[in-house]
Short mmCIF file of C-alpha atoms in Angstrom, two decimals:
data_model
loop_
_atom_site.label_atom_id
_atom_site.label_comp_id
_atom_site.label_asym_id
_atom_site.label_seq_id
_atom_site.Cartn_x
_atom_site.Cartn_y
_atom_site.Cartn_z
CA MET A 107 8.82 -12.96 41.78
CA THR A 108 11.63 -10.46 42.08
CA THR A 109 11.81 -6.81 41.07
CA SER A 110 13.48 -7.75 37.78
CA ASP A 111 10.46 -9.86 36.85
CA LYS A 112 7.78 -7.41 37.96
CA GLY A 113 5.03 -7.08 35.36
CA ALA A 114 5.39 -10.63 34.06
CA LEU A 115 2.49 -13.08 33.80
CA TRP A 116 4.61 -16.05 34.84
CA GLY A 117 7.16 -16.85 37.53
CA GLY A 118 5.86 -19.52 39.89
CA ARG A 119 8.08 -22.10 38.30
CA PHE A 120 11.21 -19.96 38.72
CA GLU A 121 13.24 -19.45 41.87
CA GLY A 122 15.83 -16.96 40.73
CA SER A 123 15.33 -13.59 39.09
CA MET A 124 15.81 -12.76 35.45
CA ASP A 125 19.32 -11.69 34.56
CA PRO A 126 19.52 -7.90 34.11
CA THR A 127 20.81 -8.30 30.55
CA MET A 128 17.75 -10.38 29.70
CA VAL A 129 15.21 -7.89 31.05
CA PRO A 130 15.29 -5.32 28.20
CA LEU A 131 15.41 -8.07 25.57
CA ASN A 132 12.33 -9.68 27.10
CA LEU A 133 10.27 -6.48 27.13
CA SER A 134 7.93 -5.69 24.25
CA LEU A 135 5.63 -3.04 25.72
CA ASP A 136 7.41 -0.31 23.77
CA ILE A 137 6.14 -1.99 20.57
CA ASP A 138 2.95 -3.85 21.42
CA HIS A 139 1.42 -1.03 23.49
CA ARG A 140 -0.27 -0.07 20.23
CA LEU A 141 -2.49 -3.13 20.61
CA TRP A 142 -4.09 -1.99 23.86
CA ARG A 143 -7.49 -1.28 22.30
CA GLU A 144 -7.53 -4.67 20.62
CA ASP A 145 -6.38 -6.37 23.82
CA VAL A 146 -9.20 -4.79 25.80
CA GLN A 147 -11.69 -5.64 23.04
CA GLY A 148 -10.58 -9.26 22.90
CA SER A 149 -10.51 -9.57 26.68
CA ILE A 150 -14.07 -8.25 27.05
CA ALA A 151 -15.26 -10.79 24.49
CA TRP A 152 -13.34 -13.58 26.25
CA ALA A 153 -14.83 -12.63 29.63
CA ARG A 154 -18.31 -12.77 28.15
CA ALA A 155 -17.56 -16.13 26.53
CA LEU A 156 -16.33 -17.52 29.87
CA GLY A 157 -19.55 -16.40 31.52
CA GLU A 158 -21.80 -17.75 28.78
CA ALA A 159 -20.05 -21.11 29.00
CA ALA A 160 -20.46 -21.11 32.82
CA VAL A 161 -16.71 -21.38 33.25
CA ILE A 162 -16.99 -18.44 35.62
CA PRO A 163 -20.21 -16.97 37.06
CA GLU A 164 -21.95 -14.62 34.64
CA GLU A 165 -21.94 -11.93 37.31
CA ALA A 166 -18.16 -12.22 37.55
CA ALA A 167 -17.86 -12.08 33.76
CA ALA A 168 -19.99 -8.95 33.66
CA GLU A 169 -17.93 -7.31 36.41
CA ILE A 170 -14.70 -8.15 34.56
CA ALA A 171 -16.11 -6.74 31.31
CA ASP A 172 -17.17 -3.55 33.12
CA GLY A 173 -13.73 -3.29 34.67
CA LEU A 174 -12.11 -3.63 31.27
CA GLY A 175 -14.37 -0.85 30.03
CA ARG A 176 -13.01 1.37 32.79
CA VAL A 177 -9.46 0.36 31.86
CA ARG A 178 -10.23 1.43 28.28
CA GLN A 179 -11.51 4.81 29.46
CA ARG A 180 -8.46 5.24 31.64
CA LEU A 181 -6.04 4.49 28.80
CA GLU A 182 -7.97 6.73 26.41
CA SER A 183 -7.62 9.67 28.80
CA GLU A 184 -4.22 8.99 30.40
CA GLY A 185 -2.36 6.91 27.84
CA ILE A 186 0.22 4.23 28.60
CA PRO A 187 2.31 5.23 31.65
CA SER A 188 5.91 5.86 30.62
CA ASP A 189 7.18 4.04 33.69
CA ALA A 190 4.91 0.99 33.36
CA PRO A 191 6.79 -2.04 34.71
CA ASP A 192 4.89 -4.57 32.59
CA GLU A 193 6.71 -6.75 30.08
CA ASP A 194 3.98 -6.45 27.45
CA ILE A 195 0.56 -4.95 26.77
CA HIS A 196 -1.25 -8.08 27.99
CA ALA A 197 0.40 -7.85 31.40
CA LEU A 198 -0.37 -4.13 31.62
CA ILE A 199 -4.07 -4.61 30.83
CA GLU A 200 -4.37 -7.42 33.36
CA ARG A 201 -2.63 -5.35 36.04
CA LEU A 202 -4.86 -2.35 35.42
CA LEU A 203 -7.89 -4.63 35.49
CA GLY A 204 -6.73 -5.83 38.93
CA GLU A 205 -6.73 -2.23 40.08
CA GLU A 206 -10.36 -1.96 38.93
CA VAL A 207 -11.88 -5.28 40.05
CA GLY A 208 -9.35 -6.78 42.47
CA VAL A 209 -8.66 -10.51 42.60
CA LEU A 210 -11.48 -11.14 40.13
CA ALA A 211 -9.01 -10.09 37.40
CA LYS A 212 -7.16 -13.36 37.95
CA ARG A 213 -10.09 -15.25 36.43
CA LEU A 214 -9.88 -13.53 33.04
CA HIS A 215 -7.01 -15.59 31.68
CA THR A 216 -8.80 -18.88 32.28
CA GLY A 217 -8.35 -21.12 29.24
CA ARG A 218 -6.48 -18.45 27.34
CA SER A 219 -2.78 -18.18 26.48
CA ARG A 220 -0.81 -15.15 25.47
CA ASN A 221 -0.14 -17.13 22.29
CA ASP A 222 -3.74 -17.04 21.07
CA GLN A 223 -4.29 -13.68 22.77
CA VAL A 224 -1.59 -11.81 20.85
CA ALA A 225 -2.53 -13.56 17.60
CA THR A 226 -6.10 -12.32 18.10
CA ASP A 227 -5.04 -8.79 19.03
CA LEU A 228 -2.81 -8.50 15.98
CA ARG A 229 -5.51 -9.78 13.64
CA LEU A 230 -8.02 -7.31 15.08
CA TRP A 231 -5.49 -4.54 14.47
CA GLY A 232 -4.77 -5.85 10.97
CA MET A 233 -8.42 -5.74 9.92
CA LYS A 234 -8.63 -2.09 10.99
CA ALA A 235 -5.25 -1.22 9.48
CA THR A 236 -6.12 -2.57 6.04
CA GLY A 237 -9.28 -0.48 6.02
CA LEU A 238 -7.28 2.66 6.76
CA LEU A 239 -4.75 1.87 4.04
CA GLU A 240 -7.52 1.17 1.55
CA ALA A 241 -8.95 4.63 2.31
CA ASP A 242 -5.53 6.28 1.89
CA LEU A 243 -5.04 4.53 -1.44
CA ALA A 244 -8.45 5.68 -2.61
CA GLY A 245 -7.32 9.24 -1.82
CA VAL A 246 -4.37 8.94 -4.18
CA GLN A 247 -6.59 7.35 -6.81
CA ARG A 248 -9.13 10.18 -6.64
CA ALA A 249 -6.30 12.70 -7.04
CA LEU A 250 -5.10 10.82 -10.14
CA LEU A 251 -8.62 10.86 -11.57
CA ASP A 252 -8.78 14.63 -11.09
CA LEU A 253 -5.37 15.02 -12.73
CA ALA A 254 -6.58 12.89 -15.64
CA ASP A 255 -9.59 15.17 -16.05
CA ARG A 256 -7.23 18.14 -16.33
CA GLY A 257 -5.07 16.32 -18.87
CA MET A 258 -7.77 14.99 -21.20
CA GLU A 259 -7.06 17.45 -24.03
CA ILE A 260 -3.27 17.38 -23.64
CA VAL A 261 -1.25 15.07 -25.90
CA MET A 262 2.15 14.18 -24.52
CA PRO A 263 4.98 11.81 -25.47
CA GLY A 264 4.59 8.25 -24.25
CA TYR A 265 7.88 6.65 -23.24
CA THR A 266 9.47 3.22 -23.42
CA HIS A 267 13.07 2.77 -22.26
CA LEU A 268 12.75 6.48 -21.32
CA GLN A 269 12.78 7.26 -25.03
CA GLN A 270 9.86 8.87 -26.83
CA GLY A 271 7.66 6.15 -28.29
CA GLN A 272 4.16 7.23 -29.31
CA PRO A 273 1.83 10.08 -28.43
CA ILE A 274 -0.67 9.53 -25.63
CA ARG A 275 -3.15 11.66 -23.77
CA ALA A 276 -1.84 13.10 -20.50
CA ALA A 277 -5.00 11.66 -18.96
CA HIS A 278 -3.90 8.21 -20.12
CA TRP A 279 -0.57 8.65 -18.36
CA ALA A 280 -2.30 9.66 -15.11
CA MET A 281 -4.62 6.67 -15.34
CA SER A 282 -1.67 4.33 -15.87
CA HIS A 283 -0.84 5.02 -12.21
CA PHE A 284 -4.45 4.60 -11.06
CA TRP A 285 -4.80 0.93 -11.98
CA PRO A 286 -1.76 -0.44 -10.09
CA LEU A 287 -3.11 1.28 -6.98
CA GLU A 288 -6.52 -0.25 -7.65
CA ARG A 289 -4.91 -3.68 -7.70
CA ASP A 290 -3.23 -2.77 -4.41
CA ARG A 291 -6.52 -1.72 -2.87
CA VAL A 292 -8.22 -4.95 -3.93
CA ARG A 293 -5.22 -6.89 -2.63
CA LEU A 294 -5.56 -5.19 0.77
CA GLY A 295 -9.19 -6.29 0.84
CA ARG A 296 -8.01 -9.87 0.43
CA VAL A 297 -5.51 -9.39 3.25
CA LYS A 298 -8.32 -8.12 5.47
CA ALA A 299 -10.24 -11.32 4.76
CA ALA A 300 -7.13 -13.40 5.49
CA ALA A 301 -6.73 -11.64 8.85
CA GLY A 302 -10.37 -12.26 9.73
CA VAL A 303 -9.85 -15.80 11.08
CA LEU A 304 -10.21 -16.05 14.87
CA PRO A 305 -7.36 -17.85 16.70
CA LEU A 306 -8.77 -17.17 20.20
CA GLY A 307 -9.70 -20.42 21.90
CA SER A 308 -6.60 -22.18 20.62
CA GLY A 309 -4.80 -21.80 23.94
CA ALA A 310 -1.05 -22.08 23.98
CA VAL A 311 -0.89 -24.91 21.48
CA ALA A 312 -3.50 -27.61 22.21
CA GLY A 313 -6.81 -25.75 22.32
CA CYS A 314 -9.10 -24.73 25.18
CA PRO A 315 -10.46 -27.33 27.67
CA PHE A 316 -13.56 -25.28 28.47
CA PRO A 317 -16.81 -25.26 26.40
CA ILE A 318 -16.27 -21.86 24.79
CA ASP A 319 -18.47 -21.14 21.75
CA ARG A 320 -15.70 -20.04 19.38
CA ARG A 321 -18.07 -19.21 16.54
CA ALA A 322 -20.10 -16.91 18.76
CA LEU A 323 -16.82 -15.40 19.96
CA ALA A 324 -15.75 -14.82 16.34
CA ALA A 325 -19.03 -13.06 15.56
CA ASP A 326 -18.70 -10.93 18.70
CA LEU A 327 -15.25 -9.73 17.60
CA GLY A 328 -16.05 -9.30 13.89
CA PHE A 329 -14.16 -12.31 12.53
CA HIS A 330 -15.71 -14.19 9.63
CA SER A 331 -14.47 -17.65 10.67
CA ILE A 332 -12.43 -19.57 13.25
CA SER A 333 -9.07 -21.30 12.94
CA GLU A 334 -9.19 -25.03 12.26
CA ASN A 335 -6.06 -26.14 14.08
CA SER A 336 -4.85 -24.78 17.41
CA LEU A 337 -1.20 -25.61 16.73
CA ASP A 338 -1.28 -23.73 13.43
CA ALA A 339 -3.43 -20.88 14.73
CA VAL A 340 -0.98 -19.57 17.32
CA SER A 341 1.93 -19.45 14.88
CA ASP A 342 0.17 -18.51 11.63
CA ARG A 343 1.54 -15.22 10.37
CA ASP A 344 0.77 -15.78 6.71
CA TRP A 345 -1.59 -12.82 6.69
CA VAL A 346 1.21 -10.64 8.10
CA VAL A 347 3.40 -11.62 5.16
CA GLU A 348 0.49 -10.94 2.81
CA LEU A 349 -0.04 -7.49 4.33
CA LEU A 350 3.65 -6.68 4.10
CA SER A 351 3.75 -7.98 0.51
CA ALA A 352 0.78 -5.78 -0.33
CA ALA A 353 2.51 -2.86 1.38
CA VAL A 354 5.66 -3.43 -0.67
CA LEU A 355 3.64 -3.36 -3.89
CA VAL A 356 1.95 -0.15 -2.77
CA GLY A 357 5.41 1.24 -2.12
CA LEU A 358 6.70 0.12 -5.51
CA HIS A 359 3.72 1.59 -7.37
CA THR A 360 3.89 4.81 -5.38
CA SER A 361 7.62 4.97 -6.03
CA ARG A 362 7.10 4.66 -9.80
CA LEU A 363 4.57 7.48 -9.68
CA ALA A 364 7.03 9.49 -7.61
CA GLU A 365 9.78 8.87 -10.16
CA ASP A 366 7.54 10.25 -12.92
CA LEU A 367 6.77 13.30 -10.78
CA VAL A 368 10.49 13.87 -10.21
CA LEU A 369 11.33 13.43 -13.88
CA PHE A 370 8.46 15.41 -15.35
CA SER A 371 8.99 18.34 -12.98
CA THR A 372 12.63 18.86 -14.02
CA LYS A 373 13.72 21.79 -16.16
CA GLU A 374 14.64 19.31 -18.87
CA PHE A 375 11.09 17.96 -19.12
CA GLY A 376 8.91 20.59 -17.48
CA PHE A 377 5.69 18.64 -18.14
CA LEU A 378 4.41 19.11 -14.58
CA ARG A 379 4.74 21.67 -11.85
CA LEU A 380 4.38 20.57 -8.24
CA SER A 381 2.79 23.11 -5.92
CA ASP A 382 4.82 25.04 -3.35
CA GLY A 383 3.16 23.05 -0.58
CA PHE A 384 4.87 19.87 -1.76
CA SER A 385 8.22 21.30 -2.85
CA THR A 386 11.27 22.48 -0.94
CA GLY A 387 14.23 24.72 -1.65
CA SER A 388 17.98 24.50 -1.22
CA SER A 389 19.94 25.82 1.76
CA LEU A 390 22.61 27.02 -0.69
CA MET A 391 21.15 27.45 -4.18
CA PRO A 392 18.33 30.02 -4.19
CA GLN A 393 16.88 28.92 -7.53
CA LYS A 394 16.26 25.31 -6.54
CA ARG A 395 12.76 23.83 -6.46
CA ASN A 396 13.04 20.28 -5.19
CA PRO A 397 10.29 17.63 -5.56
CA ASP A 398 10.96 16.33 -2.06
CA VAL A 399 7.50 14.81 -1.62
CA ALA A 400 8.22 12.42 -4.47
CA GLU A 401 11.78 11.67 -3.39
CA LEU A 402 10.73 10.94 0.20
CA ALA A 403 7.92 8.69 -1.00
CA ARG A 404 10.35 6.88 -3.29
CA GLY A 405 12.84 6.44 -0.46
CA ARG A 406 10.32 4.98 1.98
CA THR A 407 9.89 1.95 -0.23
CA GLY A 408 13.18 0.60 1.10
CA ARG A 409 11.72 0.39 4.59
CA LEU A 410 8.76 -1.58 3.29
CA VAL A 411 10.99 -4.08 1.52
CA GLY A 412 13.06 -4.36 4.69
CA SER A 413 10.00 -5.11 6.83
CA LEU A 414 8.86 -7.87 4.49
CA THR A 415 12.34 -9.37 4.32
CA SER A 416 12.58 -9.31 8.11
CA VAL A 417 9.37 -11.28 8.65
CA LEU A 418 10.13 -13.76 5.88
CA THR A 419 13.49 -14.42 7.50
CA ILE A 420 11.89 -14.88 10.93
CA LEU A 421 9.29 -17.35 9.68
CA LYS A 422 11.61 -19.36 7.47
CA GLY A 423 13.16 -21.59 10.13
CA LEU A 424 10.59 -21.73 12.93
CA PRO A 425 9.58 -25.12 14.31
CA THR A 426 5.91 -25.99 14.84
CA GLY A 427 3.93 -23.93 17.35
CA TYR A 428 4.48 -20.51 18.85
CA ASN A 429 8.05 -19.25 19.19
CA ARG A 430 9.19 -16.00 20.76
CA ASP A 431 10.77 -14.95 17.49
CA LEU A 432 7.24 -13.94 16.48
CA GLN A 433 7.49 -10.98 18.84
CA GLU A 434 9.40 -9.27 16.03
CA ASP A 435 6.47 -9.38 13.60
CA LYS A 436 4.80 -6.38 15.21
CA ALA A 437 7.73 -3.99 14.76
CA ALA A 438 7.83 -4.86 11.06
CA ILE A 439 4.11 -4.56 10.40
CA PHE A 440 3.72 -1.36 12.42
CA GLN A 441 6.63 0.27 10.59
CA ALA A 442 5.16 -0.62 7.21
CA PHE A 443 1.75 0.70 8.23
CA ASP A 444 3.20 3.94 9.60
CA SER A 445 5.29 4.49 6.47
CA LEU A 446 2.32 4.15 4.14
CA ARG A 447 0.13 6.35 6.30
CA LEU A 448 2.78 9.07 6.01
CA VAL A 449 3.43 8.64 2.31
CA LEU A 450 -0.01 8.13 0.78
CA PRO A 451 -1.74 11.35 1.98
CA ALA A 452 1.30 13.41 0.96
CA VAL A 453 1.39 11.83 -2.51
CA ALA A 454 -2.35 12.39 -2.86
CA GLY A 455 -1.87 16.06 -2.02
CA ALA A 456 1.04 16.44 -4.44
CA VAL A 457 -0.92 14.89 -7.29
CA ALA A 458 -4.07 16.87 -6.49
CA THR A 459 -2.18 20.18 -6.67
CA ALA A 460 0.14 19.34 -9.59
CA GLU A 461 -0.36 21.27 -12.83
CA PHE A 462 0.34 20.14 -16.37
CA GLN A 463 2.45 22.54 -18.43
CA PRO A 464 0.83 22.30 -21.92
CA GLY A 465 3.33 24.56 -23.66
CA ARG A 466 6.35 22.53 -22.58
CA ILE A 467 4.59 19.29 -23.40
CA HIS A 468 3.69 20.52 -26.90
CA ASP A 469 7.27 21.60 -27.54
CA ALA A 470 8.50 18.13 -26.62
CA LEU A 471 6.32 16.40 -29.22
CA ALA A 472 8.65 15.29 -32.02
CA GLY A 473 7.51 14.01 -35.40
CA GLU A 474 9.32 10.73 -34.75
CA LEU A 475 6.55 9.89 -32.28
CA LEU A 476 4.43 9.21 -35.36
CA ALA A 477 6.86 6.73 -36.93
CA THR A 478 4.56 3.84 -36.03
CA ASP A 479 1.62 5.74 -37.54
CA LEU A 480 3.62 6.05 -40.78
CA ALA A 481 4.15 2.29 -40.77
CA ASP A 482 0.43 1.79 -40.13
CA TYR A 483 -0.29 4.09 -43.10
CA LEU A 484 1.72 1.80 -45.37
CA VAL A 485 0.07 -1.31 -43.92
CA ARG A 486 -3.34 0.12 -44.77
CA ARG A 487 -2.07 0.51 -48.34
CA GLY A 488 -1.11 -3.14 -48.57
CA VAL A 489 2.55 -3.03 -47.56
CA PRO A 490 3.60 -5.90 -45.23
CA PHE A 491 4.38 -4.57 -41.77
CA ARG A 492 8.02 -5.68 -41.74
CA ASP A 493 8.62 -3.89 -45.04
CA ALA A 494 6.81 -0.82 -43.73
CA HIS A 495 8.88 -0.91 -40.54
CA GLU A 496 12.12 -0.99 -42.55
CA ALA A 497 11.00 1.85 -44.84
CA ILE A 498 10.19 4.11 -41.90
CA GLY A 499 13.54 3.25 -40.33
CA HIS A 500 15.26 4.52 -43.49
CA LEU A 501 13.26 7.77 -43.28
CA VAL A 502 14.19 8.29 -39.63
CA ARG A 503 17.88 7.76 -40.42
CA ARG A 504 17.70 10.13 -43.40
CA ALA A 505 16.11 12.85 -41.21
CA GLU A 506 18.84 12.38 -38.59
CA GLU A 507 21.55 12.68 -41.25
CA ARG A 508 20.04 15.90 -42.56
CA GLY A 509 19.36 17.30 -39.09
CA CYS A 510 15.69 17.83 -39.76
CA ALA A 511 12.37 16.49 -38.51
CA ILE A 512 10.95 13.49 -40.32
CA GLU A 513 7.92 15.49 -41.43
CA ASP A 514 10.27 17.98 -43.14
CA LEU A 515 11.59 15.37 -45.58
CA SER A 516 10.56 15.84 -49.19
CA ASP A 517 7.90 13.88 -51.04
CA ALA A 518 10.71 12.33 -53.05
CA ASP A 519 12.31 11.05 -49.85
CA PHE A 520 9.06 9.34 -48.88
CA GLU A 521 8.64 7.85 -52.38
CA ARG A 522 12.18 6.48 -52.37
CA ALA A 523 11.55 4.80 -49.01
CA SER A 524 8.39 3.04 -50.29
CA ASP A 525 6.14 3.23 -53.31
CA GLY A 526 3.23 2.85 -50.90
CA PHE A 527 3.42 6.54 -49.95
CA ASP A 528 1.13 9.08 -51.58
CA THR A 529 0.62 12.81 -51.14
CA ASP A 530 -1.84 12.28 -48.27
CA VAL A 531 1.01 10.98 -46.08
CA ARG A 532 1.22 14.49 -44.62
CA ASP A 533 -2.12 13.85 -42.90
CA VAL A 534 -0.38 11.33 -40.67
CA PHE A 535 1.50 14.12 -38.90
CA ASP A 536 -1.32 14.92 -36.49
CA MET A 537 -0.78 14.00 -32.82
CA THR A 538 -4.46 14.15 -31.92
CA ALA A 539 -5.40 11.96 -34.87
CA SER A 540 -2.79 9.46 -33.69
CA VAL A 541 -4.23 9.10 -30.20
CA GLU A 542 -7.78 9.02 -31.59
CA ALA A 543 -6.86 6.17 -33.94
CA ARG A 544 -6.27 3.93 -30.92
CA ASP A 545 -9.92 3.54 -30.01
CA LEU A 546 -9.97 0.03 -28.60
CA PRO A 547 -10.75 -0.42 -24.88
CA GLY A 548 -7.66 0.57 -22.95
CA GLY A 549 -6.46 2.81 -25.77
CA THR A 550 -5.68 6.51 -25.99
CA SER A 551 -8.72 7.88 -27.83
CA ARG A 552 -10.89 10.28 -25.88
CA ARG A 553 -13.72 7.77 -25.84
CA ALA A 554 -11.46 4.96 -24.59
CA VAL A 555 -9.89 7.11 -21.87
CA GLU A 556 -13.29 8.38 -20.73
CA GLU A 557 -14.52 4.79 -20.55
CA GLN A 558 -11.64 3.72 -18.34
CA MET A 559 -12.22 6.74 -16.09
CA ILE A 560 -15.88 5.78 -15.73
CA ALA A 561 -14.77 2.27 -14.76
CA ALA A 562 -12.24 3.72 -12.33
CA ARG A 563 -14.81 5.88 -10.57
CA ALA A 564 -17.15 2.91 -10.30
CA ALA A 565 -14.38 0.85 -8.69
CA LEU A 566 -13.76 3.35 -5.90
CA PRO A 567 -15.77 3.16 -2.67
CA ASP A 568 -18.17 5.95 -1.80
CA GLY A 569 -17.02 6.09 1.80
CA ASP A 570 -13.68 6.00 3.59
CA GLY A 571 -13.16 2.27 3.20
CA ILE A 572 -13.51 1.54 6.90
CA ASP A 573 -16.15 -0.87 8.15
#
């Protein structure tokens, strides 16, 4: 093997060296070096399995496993050398193992291909990564629960089409962002289960010719089951797509929360104030207070969508079996993971330190928010809903024409709109009574909101989400 091919795990079949333009394209250590812990973990388990199956002497298997342990310690303390000549993390680990145990290192790869090796490494990483993301999501959810506690007694406008619709509790608004993240957290748990299928023992494409106990190997590595088909196992990246899809939904839900934080912290709304720790200023305009944490979180969603699109495009046209195109899956999944691990703690901190502005919220409450309550009033007095809806529409238009609030219209105006109105119609103009009237599960009454918060707390894990 020539200098150009140094660090490769192949070469006996080739006489010439790799073209210099091919060398950098062939390298992947700059990306897959992140899998070194998983590669060592999987290799130790494989060495033990080879020994237990008497493929190699048990003493040799134990020496290899010990050598891999020393490689792990070395990488923990020294890191990956910046000038490492190896084409990928698998080659680097095997080379370092050779430095520890000599020619015995050449026995480790018996019956194993880099195809099932990398698939195993990536799945091991994926199971850990989903646990970390679940914990980060739970952090945002806990911050939303705390914000909901602080907003229980505050009634604010609820919006549809970005127009005021009906009054809601501020706590209800905060909880509306909790539940999408809960779905995301549950979805990540399903991705973790999807990743927990062991491909090791599938070889390059046709399986392993040695009597390896794959189920024992799966248990050793923490997988819940083994792959059923070697040809499928080495190329299956469905769980990668599922993780990226879950990441995109986390990004979308976080982005919607971020948009509300941006909107509600403007001078025009002023419903929320973000703390100084999560705001920035302007290099030109001294008065500016920018909600950069929310804007940056919103912007990162584009990267997540890009990562998913990239992998979907890669997988779309691949023929059966492993193809080198799959080398690109790691860049996409690592980028998505890194983006969420940056965004989620910052969003959690922004929400945890945000403050409702009750005065501004109260000033924004317009009587028109109770238009539906007026229609409900007429319905309770026997007026068909469509007739009630039309009558209230007339009242709203009349108030607009006179430039006054709907509650400032005269009794005669109400009577002309519908003979279902009586003098007690003025009791409808009570924002708290409006939210309390919606007392069904999922509604805006205090009891209903407290019930959903109890359910939310019960759904969250006690720990950090990492097994």
